[in-house]
XYZ file of C-alpha atoms in Angstrom:
226
model
C 0.000 0.000 0.000
C 1.585 3.254 -1.167
C 1.240 6.522 0.698
C 1.005 9.709 -1.356
C 2.931 12.616 0.080
C 2.404 16.273 -0.780
C 5.180 18.233 -2.334
C 6.500 21.280 -0.468
C 4.986 23.540 -3.168
C 1.528 21.975 -2.665
C 1.807 22.405 1.093
C 2.647 26.075 0.660
C -0.389 26.644 -1.557
C -2.673 24.851 0.897
C -1.377 26.733 3.938
C -1.410 30.200 2.346
C -4.022 32.530 3.879
C -7.146 32.871 1.760
C -7.794 36.321 0.300
C -11.106 38.102 0.075
C -12.918 36.786 -3.065
C -14.390 40.222 -3.792
C -10.948 41.804 -3.787
C -9.547 39.037 -5.997
C -12.354 39.728 -8.474
C -11.506 43.429 -8.480
C -7.869 42.638 -9.209
C -8.898 40.286 -12.034
C -11.075 42.992 -13.577
C -8.151 45.399 -13.617
C -9.803 47.904 -11.300
C -6.904 47.917 -8.841
C -3.638 49.722 -9.472
C -0.906 47.108 -9.178
C 1.783 49.750 -8.791
C 0.620 50.702 -5.302
C 3.206 50.072 -2.651
C 2.472 48.696 0.792
C 0.681 51.120 3.060
C 2.462 52.733 5.980
C 0.621 50.648 8.585
C 1.498 47.343 6.923
C 5.115 48.436 6.541
C 5.374 49.258 10.223
C 3.745 45.964 11.196
C 5.696 44.076 8.512
C 2.479 42.437 7.439
C 1.277 41.506 3.972
C -0.443 44.389 2.182
C -2.647 44.328 -0.894
C -3.566 47.007 -3.445
C -7.141 47.314 -2.208
C -9.019 50.546 -2.784
C -9.851 52.595 -0.755
C -8.137 50.489 1.955
C -6.078 47.355 1.967
C -7.559 44.269 3.606
C -5.645 44.565 6.928
C -6.653 48.224 7.290
C -10.205 47.322 6.295
C -10.416 44.690 9.042
C -8.952 47.061 11.623
C -10.979 50.027 10.347
C -7.708 51.951 10.179
C -6.702 54.777 7.882
C -4.844 53.407 4.875
C -2.115 55.707 3.587
C 1.075 55.061 1.694
C 4.286 57.016 1.303
C 4.909 58.693 -2.033
C 8.659 59.256 -2.444
C 8.096 61.545 -5.437
C 6.079 63.979 -3.307
C 7.872 63.135 -0.088
C 4.620 62.770 1.832
C 1.933 60.264 2.685
C -1.161 60.034 0.493
C -4.479 58.418 1.284
C -5.646 55.732 -1.097
C -8.974 57.534 -1.373
C -7.038 60.059 -3.461
C -6.874 57.427 -6.199
C -10.666 57.180 -6.174
C -10.887 60.946 -6.593
C -8.493 60.808 -9.548
C -10.493 58.012 -11.154
C -13.710 59.980 -10.801
C -12.038 63.054 -12.253
C -10.733 61.058 -15.228
C -14.208 59.640 -15.790
C -15.775 63.121 -15.825
C -13.110 64.512 -18.164
C -13.495 61.555 -20.517
C -17.249 62.151 -20.700
C -16.732 65.864 -21.375
C -14.158 65.102 -24.081
C -16.487 62.632 -25.781
C -19.303 65.192 -25.699
C -17.111 67.914 -27.235
C -15.838 65.582 -29.964
C -19.417 64.586 -30.752
C -20.504 68.229 -30.996
C -17.574 69.075 -33.276
C -18.214 66.124 -35.579
C -21.882 67.124 -35.981
C -21.305 70.863 -36.156
C -23.136 72.773 -38.893
C -21.644 76.181 -38.232
C -22.669 78.331 -41.191
C -19.929 80.877 -40.590
C -17.292 78.129 -40.574
C -18.629 76.780 -43.859
C -18.620 80.237 -45.439
C -15.092 80.967 -44.291
C -13.934 77.611 -45.588
C -15.532 78.291 -48.953
C -13.473 81.466 -49.266
C -10.189 79.629 -48.835
C -8.494 78.447 -51.997
C -5.327 76.394 -52.217
C -3.430 76.504 -55.499
C -0.786 73.954 -54.530
C -0.864 70.940 -52.263
C 1.905 72.471 -50.150
C 0.442 76.006 -50.130
C -1.471 77.523 -47.258
C -5.128 78.315 -48.040
C -5.667 81.914 -49.119
C -8.808 83.942 -48.531
C -10.378 85.397 -51.646
C -13.042 87.903 -50.709
C -15.588 89.739 -52.885
C -12.958 92.243 -54.108
C -10.472 89.597 -55.173
C -11.519 89.089 -58.795
C -8.356 90.694 -60.099
C -6.258 88.943 -57.476
C -7.499 85.494 -58.410
C -6.872 86.254 -62.080
C -3.288 87.200 -61.322
C -2.802 84.065 -59.262
C -4.141 81.933 -62.093
C -1.724 83.635 -64.460
C 1.149 82.917 -62.084
C 0.218 79.242 -61.954
C -0.038 79.164 -65.729
C 3.434 80.676 -66.076
C 4.866 78.117 -63.647
C 3.506 75.266 -65.755
C 4.944 76.615 -69.001
C 8.299 77.788 -70.240
C 6.949 81.298 -70.752
C 8.218 84.186 -68.680
C 5.500 86.641 -69.664
C 1.730 86.555 -69.256
C 1.387 87.672 -72.875
C 2.942 84.374 -73.931
C 0.347 82.462 -71.903
C -2.747 84.484 -72.829
C -3.014 85.933 -76.291
C -3.713 89.604 -76.836
C -7.356 89.132 -77.829
C -8.186 87.132 -74.702
C -6.363 89.633 -72.508
C -8.383 92.495 -73.989
C -11.634 90.598 -73.404
C -10.730 90.033 -69.739
C -9.762 93.687 -69.318
C -12.987 94.845 -70.954
C -15.076 92.555 -68.723
C -13.442 93.966 -65.593
C -14.006 97.501 -66.843
C -17.714 96.872 -67.339
C -18.012 95.203 -63.944
C -16.278 98.066 -62.154
C -18.716 100.580 -63.679
C -21.793 98.857 -62.268
C -23.420 100.411 -59.151
C -23.330 97.039 -57.395
C -19.831 96.185 -58.545
C -17.795 93.971 -56.248
C -14.492 95.129 -57.721
C -13.522 97.879 -55.333
C -10.421 100.091 -55.588
C -7.713 99.563 -53.002
C -7.699 103.292 -52.111
C -10.696 105.589 -52.549
C -10.571 109.385 -52.666
C -14.230 109.638 -51.645
C -15.120 108.767 -48.052
C -17.996 106.416 -47.415
C -20.913 108.535 -46.113
C -21.913 105.908 -43.552
C -18.509 105.561 -41.910
C -18.476 105.591 -38.074
C -17.149 108.601 -36.158
C -13.380 109.081 -36.273
C -12.921 108.187 -32.589
C -14.846 104.941 -33.020
C -12.961 104.163 -36.227
C -9.603 104.584 -34.480
C -10.795 102.347 -31.660
C -11.862 99.640 -34.117
C -8.526 99.912 -35.925
C -6.623 99.527 -32.644
C -8.610 96.393 -31.810
C -8.059 94.997 -35.299
C -4.309 95.631 -35.178
C -4.096 94.005 -31.737
C -5.924 90.926 -32.971
C -3.969 91.028 -36.230
C -0.706 90.248 -34.439
C -1.596 86.599 -34.930
C -1.055 87.183 -38.667
C 2.005 89.402 -38.388
C 3.782 87.444 -41.112
C 1.267 88.638 -43.704
C -0.579 91.708 -42.351
C -3.475 92.969 -44.509
C -2.260 96.562 -44.214
C 0.196 98.728 -42.370
C -1.021 100.884 -39.512
C 0.996 103.813 -40.901
C -1.052 103.747 -44.107
C -4.187 104.537 -42.097
C -2.988 107.962 -40.990
């Protein structure tokens, strides 16, 4: 008759203290930070500590305050602080998801209009705004692109004389209309509905202050307004 003996490893497993099943389930679900060090109480007592939140099992049984030492901050921190951080992360994640959802479903008319006014002539170019008075500007830009794609150095070699005269004549007719959108860069006649001079200067100051964001390509120089 043979007698089966337990191996030392089996004896160790059988004699190990049983842990709280609820806490083991929390660890299995990944809800416990495994980087937590032993709490101060367990260190002083040299007892086994676990990463339980908000208190380890020994502190839970003794109804003691569970804190651990953070060497980075050189002070003790309660494990309830981790719960506060988790709640804060949860709130921020919800707010971020809400903002991303609002942005993805945004139908901002002004944004769409501004985007429609931006034209990119090259893949590497920055978008340029072409407003209602940019008919001549866009024509010049098109001519520049045409010259870059040909061996010609002059616009006359790209567009023949007859076509150039037709374009010039069309712009002349458009500029003579009362509702023309081709405005001169500088006008000798003041707009009758302009605001008072003090208010105009104030608006210019605000515009120039905001325009510092586009200092590389300012729309006009403040000295030219004097």
